[in-house]
Coordinates of C-alpha atoms and ligand atoms in Angstrom, one line a residue:
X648 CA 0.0 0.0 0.0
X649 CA 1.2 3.1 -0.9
X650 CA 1.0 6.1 2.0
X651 CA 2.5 9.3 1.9
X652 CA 5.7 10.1 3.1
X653 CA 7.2 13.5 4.2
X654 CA 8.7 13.9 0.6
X655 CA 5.9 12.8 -1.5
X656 CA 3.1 14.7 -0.1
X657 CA 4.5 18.5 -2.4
X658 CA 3.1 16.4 -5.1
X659 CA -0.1 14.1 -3.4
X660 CA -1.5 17.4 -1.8
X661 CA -1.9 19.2 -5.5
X662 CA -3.4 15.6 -7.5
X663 CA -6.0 15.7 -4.5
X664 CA -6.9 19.4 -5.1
X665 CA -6.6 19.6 -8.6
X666 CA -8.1 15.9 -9.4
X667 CA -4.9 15.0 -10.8
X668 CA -3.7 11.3 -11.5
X669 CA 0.3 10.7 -12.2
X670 CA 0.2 8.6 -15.5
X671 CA 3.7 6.7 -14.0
X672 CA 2.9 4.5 -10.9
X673 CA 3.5 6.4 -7.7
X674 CA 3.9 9.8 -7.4
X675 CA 7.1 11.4 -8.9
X676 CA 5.5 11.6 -12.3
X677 CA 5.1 15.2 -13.8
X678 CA 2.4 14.2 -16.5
X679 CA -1.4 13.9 -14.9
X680 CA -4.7 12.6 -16.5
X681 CA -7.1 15.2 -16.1
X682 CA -10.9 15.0 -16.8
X683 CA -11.7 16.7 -20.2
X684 CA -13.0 20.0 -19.6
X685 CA -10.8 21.4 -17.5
X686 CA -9.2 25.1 -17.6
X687 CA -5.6 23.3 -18.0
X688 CA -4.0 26.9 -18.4
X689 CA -5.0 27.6 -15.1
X690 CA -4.0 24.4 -13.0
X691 CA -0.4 25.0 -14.8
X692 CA -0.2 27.9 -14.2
X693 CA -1.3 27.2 -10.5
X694 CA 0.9 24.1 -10.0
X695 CA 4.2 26.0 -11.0
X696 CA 3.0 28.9 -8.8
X697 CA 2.9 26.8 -5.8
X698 CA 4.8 24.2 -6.2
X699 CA 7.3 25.0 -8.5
X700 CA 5.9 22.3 -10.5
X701 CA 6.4 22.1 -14.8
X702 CA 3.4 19.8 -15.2
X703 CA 1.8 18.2 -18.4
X704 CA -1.5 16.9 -18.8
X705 CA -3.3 14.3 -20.4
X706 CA -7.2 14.8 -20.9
X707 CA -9.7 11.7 -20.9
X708 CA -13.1 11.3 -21.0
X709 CA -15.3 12.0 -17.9
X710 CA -15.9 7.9 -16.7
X711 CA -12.4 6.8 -17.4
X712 CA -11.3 9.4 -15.7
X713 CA -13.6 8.6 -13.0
X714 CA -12.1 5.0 -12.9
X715 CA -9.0 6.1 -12.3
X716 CA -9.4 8.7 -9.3
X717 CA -11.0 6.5 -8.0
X718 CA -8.3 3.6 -8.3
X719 CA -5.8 6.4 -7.2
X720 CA -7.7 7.4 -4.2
X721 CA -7.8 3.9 -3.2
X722 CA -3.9 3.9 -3.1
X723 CA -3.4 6.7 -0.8
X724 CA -6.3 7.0 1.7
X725 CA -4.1 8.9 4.5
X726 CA -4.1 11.7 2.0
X727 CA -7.8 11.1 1.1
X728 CA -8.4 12.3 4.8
X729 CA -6.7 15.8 3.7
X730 CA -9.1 15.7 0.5
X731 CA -11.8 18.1 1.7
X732 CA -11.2 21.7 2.5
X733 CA -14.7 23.7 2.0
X734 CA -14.8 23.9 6.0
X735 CA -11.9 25.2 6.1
X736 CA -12.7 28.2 3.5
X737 CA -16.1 28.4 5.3
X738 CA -15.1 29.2 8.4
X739 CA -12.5 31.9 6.9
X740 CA -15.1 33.5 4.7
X741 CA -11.8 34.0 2.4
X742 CA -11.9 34.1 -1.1
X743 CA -10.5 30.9 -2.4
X744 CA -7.2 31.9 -3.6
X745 CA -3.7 29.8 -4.7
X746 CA -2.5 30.8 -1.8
X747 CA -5.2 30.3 0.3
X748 CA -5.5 26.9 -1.0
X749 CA -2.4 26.2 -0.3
X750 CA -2.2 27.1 3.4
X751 CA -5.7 25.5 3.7
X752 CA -3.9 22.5 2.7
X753 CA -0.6 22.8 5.0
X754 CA -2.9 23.8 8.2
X755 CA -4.7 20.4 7.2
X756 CA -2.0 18.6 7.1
X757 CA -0.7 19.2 10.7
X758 CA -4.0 18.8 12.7
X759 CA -4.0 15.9 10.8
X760 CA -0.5 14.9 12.1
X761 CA -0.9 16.3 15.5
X762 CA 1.9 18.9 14.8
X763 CA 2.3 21.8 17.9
X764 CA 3.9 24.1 16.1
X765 CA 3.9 25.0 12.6
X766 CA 6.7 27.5 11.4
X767 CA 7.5 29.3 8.2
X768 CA 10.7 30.4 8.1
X769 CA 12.2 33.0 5.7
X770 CA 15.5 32.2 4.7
X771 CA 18.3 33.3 1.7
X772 CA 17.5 30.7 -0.5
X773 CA 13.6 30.9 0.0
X774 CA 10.4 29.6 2.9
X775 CA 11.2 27.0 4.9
X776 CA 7.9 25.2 6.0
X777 CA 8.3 22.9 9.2
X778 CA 5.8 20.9 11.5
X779 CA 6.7 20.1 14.9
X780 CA 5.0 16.5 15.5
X781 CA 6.1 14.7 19.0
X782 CA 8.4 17.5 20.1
X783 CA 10.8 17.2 16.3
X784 CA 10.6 19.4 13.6
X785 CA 10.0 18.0 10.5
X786 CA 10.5 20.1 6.7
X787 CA 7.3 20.4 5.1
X788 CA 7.9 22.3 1.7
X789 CA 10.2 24.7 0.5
X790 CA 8.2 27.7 -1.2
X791 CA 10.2 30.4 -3.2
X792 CA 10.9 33.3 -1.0
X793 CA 8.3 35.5 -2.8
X794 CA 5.5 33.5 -1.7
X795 CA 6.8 35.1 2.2
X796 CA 4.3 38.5 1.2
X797 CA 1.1 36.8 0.1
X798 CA 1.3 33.9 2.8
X799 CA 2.0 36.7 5.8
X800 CA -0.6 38.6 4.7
X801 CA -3.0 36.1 4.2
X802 CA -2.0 35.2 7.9
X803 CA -2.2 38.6 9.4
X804 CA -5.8 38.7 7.6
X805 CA -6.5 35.6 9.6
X806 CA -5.8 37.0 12.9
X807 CA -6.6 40.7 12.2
X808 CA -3.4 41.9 12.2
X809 CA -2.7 45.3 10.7
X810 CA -1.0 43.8 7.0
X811 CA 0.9 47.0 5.9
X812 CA 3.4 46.3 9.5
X813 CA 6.4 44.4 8.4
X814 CA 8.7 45.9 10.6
X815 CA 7.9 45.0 14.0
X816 CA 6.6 41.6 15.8
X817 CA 3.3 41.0 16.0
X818 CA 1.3 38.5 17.8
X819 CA -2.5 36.7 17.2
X820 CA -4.9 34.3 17.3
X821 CA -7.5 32.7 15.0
X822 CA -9.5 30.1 14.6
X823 CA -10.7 27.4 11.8
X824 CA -13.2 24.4 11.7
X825 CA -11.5 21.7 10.5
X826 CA -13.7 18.6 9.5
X827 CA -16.1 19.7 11.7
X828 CA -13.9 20.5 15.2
X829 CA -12.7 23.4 16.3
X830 CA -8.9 24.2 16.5
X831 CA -7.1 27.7 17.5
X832 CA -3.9 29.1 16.2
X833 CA -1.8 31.3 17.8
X834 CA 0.3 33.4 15.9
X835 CA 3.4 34.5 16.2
X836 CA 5.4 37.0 13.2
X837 CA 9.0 38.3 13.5
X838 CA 10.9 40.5 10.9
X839 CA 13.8 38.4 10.4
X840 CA 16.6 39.0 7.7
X841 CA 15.3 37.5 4.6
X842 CA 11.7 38.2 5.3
X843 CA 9.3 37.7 7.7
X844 CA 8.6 34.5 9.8
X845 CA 5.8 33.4 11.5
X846 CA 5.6 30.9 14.0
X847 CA 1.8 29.1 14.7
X848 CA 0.8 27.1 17.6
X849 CA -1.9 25.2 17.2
X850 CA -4.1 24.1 19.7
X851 CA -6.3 21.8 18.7
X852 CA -8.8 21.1 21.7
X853 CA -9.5 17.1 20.6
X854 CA -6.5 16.6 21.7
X855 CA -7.0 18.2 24.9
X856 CA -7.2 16.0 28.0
X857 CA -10.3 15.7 29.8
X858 CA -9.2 14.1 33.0
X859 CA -5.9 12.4 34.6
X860 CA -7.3 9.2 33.3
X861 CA -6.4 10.3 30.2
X862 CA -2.7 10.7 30.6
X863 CA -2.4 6.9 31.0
X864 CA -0.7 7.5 34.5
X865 CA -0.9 4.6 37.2
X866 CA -3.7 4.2 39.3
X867 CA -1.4 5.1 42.7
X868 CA -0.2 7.8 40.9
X869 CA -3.6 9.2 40.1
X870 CA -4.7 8.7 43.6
X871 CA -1.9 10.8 45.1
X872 CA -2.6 13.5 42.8
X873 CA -6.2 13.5 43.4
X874 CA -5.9 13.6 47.3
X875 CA -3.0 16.5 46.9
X876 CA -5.8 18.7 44.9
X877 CA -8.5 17.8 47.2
X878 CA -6.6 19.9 50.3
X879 CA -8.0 23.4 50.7
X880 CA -4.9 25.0 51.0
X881 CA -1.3 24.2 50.1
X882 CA 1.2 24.1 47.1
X883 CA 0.9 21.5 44.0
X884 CA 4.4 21.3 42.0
X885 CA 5.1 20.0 38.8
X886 CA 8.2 19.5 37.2
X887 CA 10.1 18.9 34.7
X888 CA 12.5 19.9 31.5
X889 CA 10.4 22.0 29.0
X890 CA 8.2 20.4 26.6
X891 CA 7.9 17.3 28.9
X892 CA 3.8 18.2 29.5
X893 CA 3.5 20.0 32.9
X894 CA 0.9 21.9 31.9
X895 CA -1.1 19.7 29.9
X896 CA -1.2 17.5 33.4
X897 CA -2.3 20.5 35.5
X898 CA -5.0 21.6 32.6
X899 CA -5.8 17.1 32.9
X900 CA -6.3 18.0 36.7
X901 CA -8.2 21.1 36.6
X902 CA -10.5 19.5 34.1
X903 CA -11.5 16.6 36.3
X904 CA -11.9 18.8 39.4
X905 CA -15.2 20.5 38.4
X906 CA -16.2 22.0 41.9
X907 CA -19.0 24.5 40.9
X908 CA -18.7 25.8 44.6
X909 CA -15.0 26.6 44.4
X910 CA -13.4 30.1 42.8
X911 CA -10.9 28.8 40.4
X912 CA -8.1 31.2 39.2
X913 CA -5.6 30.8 36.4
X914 CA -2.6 32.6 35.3
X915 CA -0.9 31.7 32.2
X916 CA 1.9 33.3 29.6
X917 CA -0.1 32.6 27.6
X918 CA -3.5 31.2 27.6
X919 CA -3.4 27.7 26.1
X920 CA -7.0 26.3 26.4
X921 CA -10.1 27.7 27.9
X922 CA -10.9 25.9 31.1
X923 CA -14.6 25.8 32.3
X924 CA -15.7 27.2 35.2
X925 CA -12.1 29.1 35.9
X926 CA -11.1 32.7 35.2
X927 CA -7.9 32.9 33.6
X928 CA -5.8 35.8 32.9
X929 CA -2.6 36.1 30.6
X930 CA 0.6 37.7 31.2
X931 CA 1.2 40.4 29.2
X932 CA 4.5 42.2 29.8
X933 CA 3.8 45.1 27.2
X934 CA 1.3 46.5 30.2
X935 CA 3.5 45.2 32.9
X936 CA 1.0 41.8 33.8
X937 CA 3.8 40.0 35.3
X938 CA 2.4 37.0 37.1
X939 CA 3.2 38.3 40.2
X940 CA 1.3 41.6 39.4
X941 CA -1.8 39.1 38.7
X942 CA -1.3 37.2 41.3
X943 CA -0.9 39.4 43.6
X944 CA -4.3 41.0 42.3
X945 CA -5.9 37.9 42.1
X946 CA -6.1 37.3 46.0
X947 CA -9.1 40.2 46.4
X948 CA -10.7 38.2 44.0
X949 CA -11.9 35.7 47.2
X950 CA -10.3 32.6 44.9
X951 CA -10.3 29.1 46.4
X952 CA -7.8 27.3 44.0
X953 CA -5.3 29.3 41.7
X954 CA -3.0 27.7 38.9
X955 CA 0.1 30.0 38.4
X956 CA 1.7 28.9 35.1
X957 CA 5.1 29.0 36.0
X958 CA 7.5 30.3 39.1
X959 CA 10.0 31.9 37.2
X960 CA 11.2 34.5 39.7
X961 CA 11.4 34.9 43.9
X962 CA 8.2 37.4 43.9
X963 CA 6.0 35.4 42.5
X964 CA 7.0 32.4 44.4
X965 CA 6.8 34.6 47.8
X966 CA 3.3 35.5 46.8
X967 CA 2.4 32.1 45.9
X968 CA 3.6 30.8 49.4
X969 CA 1.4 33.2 51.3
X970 CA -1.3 32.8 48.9
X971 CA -0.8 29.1 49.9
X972 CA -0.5 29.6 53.5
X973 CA -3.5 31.3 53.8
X974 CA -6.3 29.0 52.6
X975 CA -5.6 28.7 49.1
X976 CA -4.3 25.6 47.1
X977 CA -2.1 26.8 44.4
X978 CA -1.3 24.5 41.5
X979 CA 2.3 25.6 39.5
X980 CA 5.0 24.6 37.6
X981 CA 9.0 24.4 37.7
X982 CA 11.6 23.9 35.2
X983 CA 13.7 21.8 36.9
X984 CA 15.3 18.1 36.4
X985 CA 14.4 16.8 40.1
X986 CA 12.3 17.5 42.5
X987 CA 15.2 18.0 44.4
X988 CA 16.0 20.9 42.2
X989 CA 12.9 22.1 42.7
X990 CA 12.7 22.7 46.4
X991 CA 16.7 24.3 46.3
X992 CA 15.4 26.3 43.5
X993 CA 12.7 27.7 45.6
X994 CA 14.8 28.0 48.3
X995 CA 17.5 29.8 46.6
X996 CA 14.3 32.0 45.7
X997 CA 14.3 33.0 49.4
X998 CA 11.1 30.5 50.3
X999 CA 12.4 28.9 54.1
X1000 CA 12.5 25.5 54.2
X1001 CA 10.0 24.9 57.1
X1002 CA 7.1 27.1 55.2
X1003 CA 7.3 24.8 52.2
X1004 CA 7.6 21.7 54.3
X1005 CA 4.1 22.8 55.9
X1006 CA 2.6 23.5 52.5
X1007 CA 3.7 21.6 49.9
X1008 CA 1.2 18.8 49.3
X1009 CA 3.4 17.1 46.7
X1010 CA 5.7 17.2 43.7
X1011 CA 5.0 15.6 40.4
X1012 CA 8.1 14.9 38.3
X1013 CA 7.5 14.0 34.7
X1014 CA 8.7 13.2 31.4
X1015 CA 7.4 12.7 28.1
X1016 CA 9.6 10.1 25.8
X1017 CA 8.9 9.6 22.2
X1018 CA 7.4 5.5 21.5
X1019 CA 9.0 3.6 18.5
X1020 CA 7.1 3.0 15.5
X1021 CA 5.3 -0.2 16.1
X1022 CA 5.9 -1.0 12.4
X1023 CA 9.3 -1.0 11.7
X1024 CA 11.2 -1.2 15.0
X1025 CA 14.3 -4.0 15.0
X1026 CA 17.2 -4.7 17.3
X1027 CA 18.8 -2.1 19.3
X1028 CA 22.6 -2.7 18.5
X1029 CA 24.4 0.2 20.5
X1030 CA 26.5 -1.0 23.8
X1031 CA 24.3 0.0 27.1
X1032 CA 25.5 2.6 29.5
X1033 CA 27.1 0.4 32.9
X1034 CA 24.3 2.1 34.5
X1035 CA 21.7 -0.1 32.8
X1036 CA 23.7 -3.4 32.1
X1037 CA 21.3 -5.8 34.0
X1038 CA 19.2 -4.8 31.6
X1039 CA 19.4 -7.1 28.5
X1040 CA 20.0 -5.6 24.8
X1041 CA 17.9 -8.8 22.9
X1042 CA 14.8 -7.1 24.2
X1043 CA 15.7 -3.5 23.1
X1044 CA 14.3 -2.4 19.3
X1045 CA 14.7 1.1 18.0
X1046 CA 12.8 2.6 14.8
X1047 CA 14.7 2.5 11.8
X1048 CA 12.0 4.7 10.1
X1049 CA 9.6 3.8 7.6
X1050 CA 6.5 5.1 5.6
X1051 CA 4.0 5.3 8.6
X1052 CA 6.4 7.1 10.5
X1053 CA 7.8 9.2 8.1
X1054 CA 11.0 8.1 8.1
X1055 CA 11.8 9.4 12.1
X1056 CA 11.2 5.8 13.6
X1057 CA 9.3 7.0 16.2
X1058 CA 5.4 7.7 16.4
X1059 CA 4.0 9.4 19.8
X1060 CA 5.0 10.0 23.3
X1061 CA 3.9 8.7 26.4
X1062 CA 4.4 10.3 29.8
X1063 CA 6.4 9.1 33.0
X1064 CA 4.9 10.4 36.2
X1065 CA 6.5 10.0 39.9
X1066 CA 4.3 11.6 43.0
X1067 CA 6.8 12.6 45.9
X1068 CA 5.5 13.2 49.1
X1069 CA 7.4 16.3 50.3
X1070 CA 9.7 16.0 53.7
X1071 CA 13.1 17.3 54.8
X1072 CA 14.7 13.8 52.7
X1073 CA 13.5 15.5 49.8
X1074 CA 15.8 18.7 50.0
X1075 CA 19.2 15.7 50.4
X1076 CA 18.7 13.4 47.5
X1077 CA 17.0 12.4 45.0
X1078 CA 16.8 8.5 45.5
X1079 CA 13.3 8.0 46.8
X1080 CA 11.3 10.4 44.8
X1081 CA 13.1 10.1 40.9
X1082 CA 13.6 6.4 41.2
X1083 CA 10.3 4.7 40.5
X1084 CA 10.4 7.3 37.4
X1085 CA 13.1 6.0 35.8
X1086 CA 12.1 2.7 36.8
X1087 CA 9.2 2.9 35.0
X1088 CA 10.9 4.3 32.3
X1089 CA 13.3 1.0 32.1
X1090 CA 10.2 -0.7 32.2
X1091 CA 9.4 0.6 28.8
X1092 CA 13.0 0.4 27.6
X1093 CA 13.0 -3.5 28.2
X1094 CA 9.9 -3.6 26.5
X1095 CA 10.8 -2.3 23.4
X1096 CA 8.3 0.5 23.4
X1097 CA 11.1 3.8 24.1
X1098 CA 13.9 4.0 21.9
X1099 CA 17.6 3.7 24.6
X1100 CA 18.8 7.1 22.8
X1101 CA 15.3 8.7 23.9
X1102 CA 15.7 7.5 27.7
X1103 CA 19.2 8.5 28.2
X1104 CA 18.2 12.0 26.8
X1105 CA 15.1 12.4 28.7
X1106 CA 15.1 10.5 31.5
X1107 CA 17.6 11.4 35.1
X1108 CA 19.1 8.6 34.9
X1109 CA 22.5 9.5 36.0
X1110 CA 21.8 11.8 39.0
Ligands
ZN132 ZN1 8.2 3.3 11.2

């Protein structure tokens, strides 16, 4: 069966919009059937436009034609998903333009994948397009550099930006319907030196967890989180390297904890998802909304529960201890390795050591580690660290990349999770609270599923 790679779809993406089928098996033909009738000026000209493509075309009759979409359809379904963008163009009210077409097609293309983050780049030698799917980046397409103007404007349009600014950043948001769901982009666009780039996160809220269960976390583990987020008062950590999903755990928790007799606050740089039943408030440093100016503010608004994005600086975490302290539970996040790290991090921000003993209700650690591709994962043939000899290479497998996973070997995360009950053991070492993490994590190396290069990145292993 034939799917679509990384470096086929530039030419699948345009035979699906412009009913095209390569008259060479598989798709690096340049001459297409087309069904009589068609303005084949006009899809040439198109087809160069966009994709730099010199194409030649070979008109049939209407139910011959019809044979063979249909045969070629057959042969790629993962691109027949991507086949349909009239919701797209509805919800934009845009005129259907090349352009717009083509954009249609690239923001299909990574909800369909899952991508995060989808960046266009403008470099000396033209646009760089990139998804990032399970925390990589990935090239897309390389467009000439003069399709930068059009696609930014088309963009700014999107999130009603002003178009004629070129020259400074600008920041947005839109949404689109995409087969029938909802999905937000958040915009992002930097002058750069060959052009502007813009940088999309997209946020697509299937994908958003409703509950812990979700997050395929042990049942213990659940439990200790749920009793930590049941106390009135008190501090909830999580932490963690960036990217690793500490915020997509506390959004998890929030979701499941629908108290319609609670005040629940958020603070967030930025706003991510909207959360039912909470108030939430972005950082904006442009007015000088610092989280600790909202936080700070947020107290005379009689909250029970608060969820502070991130400590990032001693002020905030001061005002999150007394917020704590005094009858609130606030739910935050820490960039650090351990939670050892954590509590000499917060202590280094000048928190004393018997305050956060009394209120911290627990620490979360977590990781997320990218899965091998169930379909073409083989032996694992690099020596093992001493650290991990006992465990035994045979049952190792690594991706070696195939079609399904475009080539990267891996398809998905999963997320490690370790509770740790906070006492003064937990400011010495880091034995007791890391190690069922990475044991866990082992526990998934010897079963083939995580890839031995991914643990000994993510994973503190050697601490
Ligand atoms: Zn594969």
């Amino acid at each position: 069966m034939a799917t679509a790679g990384s470096g086929d779809w530039d030419l699948a993406l345009p035979c699906h919009s412009y009913r095209l089928v390569p008259v060479r098996k598989g798709l690096r033909g340049k001459a297409f059937y087309v069904e009589e009738g068609q303005d084949l000026y006009a899809i040439g000209h198109e087809l160069q436009f966009l994709w730099g493509l010199a194409a030649e075309f070979v008109p049939i009759p209407q139910e011959q034609f019809a044979e063979l979409w249909e045969d070629f359809c057959r042969r790629l379904p993962k691109i027949g998903v991507l086949g349909n963008f009239s919701d797209v163009f509805a919800a934009t009210a845009l005129e259907p333009s090349p352009v717009g077409r083509l954009l249609a097609r690239i923001f299909a293309k990574a909800v369909h994948l899952g991508a995060s983050d989808l960046h266009f780049e403008s470099l000396r030698d033209g646009l760089l397009v990139r998804l990032r799917v399970d925390g990589a980046l990935r090239e897309e397409l390389r467009l000439a550099g003069e399709m930068c103007v059009p696609i930014s404007i088309l963009l700014k349009t999107l999130a009603k930006l002003d178009i004629a600014e070129r020259f400074r950043p600008q920041d947005g948001r839109f949404g689109l319907r995409f087969a029938g769901a909802a999905v937000d982009f958040r915009i992002s666009i930097l002058p750069t030196k060959f052009g502007e780039s813009m940088a999309l996160r997209i946020l697509d809220r299937r994908r958003l967890f409703r509950g812990l269960g979700d997050l395929a976390m042990d049942a213990a583990t659940a439990t200790a989180i749920r009793a930590a987020l049941a106390s009135p008062s008190g501090l909830f950590l999580v932490t963690g390297p960036t990217g690793s999903g500490k915020t997509t755990t506390l959004y998890a928790a929030l979701s499941e904890m629908d108290c319609p007799d609670k005040k629940v606050l958020t603070i967030e740089d930025p706003i991510e998802y909207d959360l039912q039943n909470c108030l939430q408030a972005a950082v904006d440093l442009s007015v000088g909304r610092t989280f600790s100016t909202v936080l700070r503010s947020f107290l005379r608004h009689d909250p029970d529960k608060i969820f502070v994005g991130e400590i990032r600086d001693g002020e905030t975490a001061e005002i999150a201890l007394r917020a704590a302290l005094t009858g609130h539970l606030v739910l935050t996040t820490l960039h650090t390795a351990t939670p050892r790290e954590a509590l000499l991090r917060l202590e280094e921000m000048g928190l004393e050591r018997p305050l956060l003993l009394s209120c911290l209700r627990g620490i979360l650690s977590q990781r997320l580690l990218r899965l091998n591709c169930p379909d073409c994962r083989g032996p694992e043939n690099s020596e093992l660290p001493p650290q991990l000899a006992r465990l035994r290479r045979e049952n190792l497998r690594r991706g070696i990349g195939c079609d399904s996973c475009g080539g990267r070997g891996t398809v998905g995360r999963r997320a490690f999770f370790e509770f740790l009950s906070v006492n003064e053991k937990s400011f010495q070492e880091d034995g007791a609270g890391i190690g069922s993490l990475v044991r866990a994590g082992m526990g998934a190396l010897s079963a083939g599923e995580v890839p031995l290069e991914e643990f000994l990145q993510q994973m503190p292993w050697n601490r």
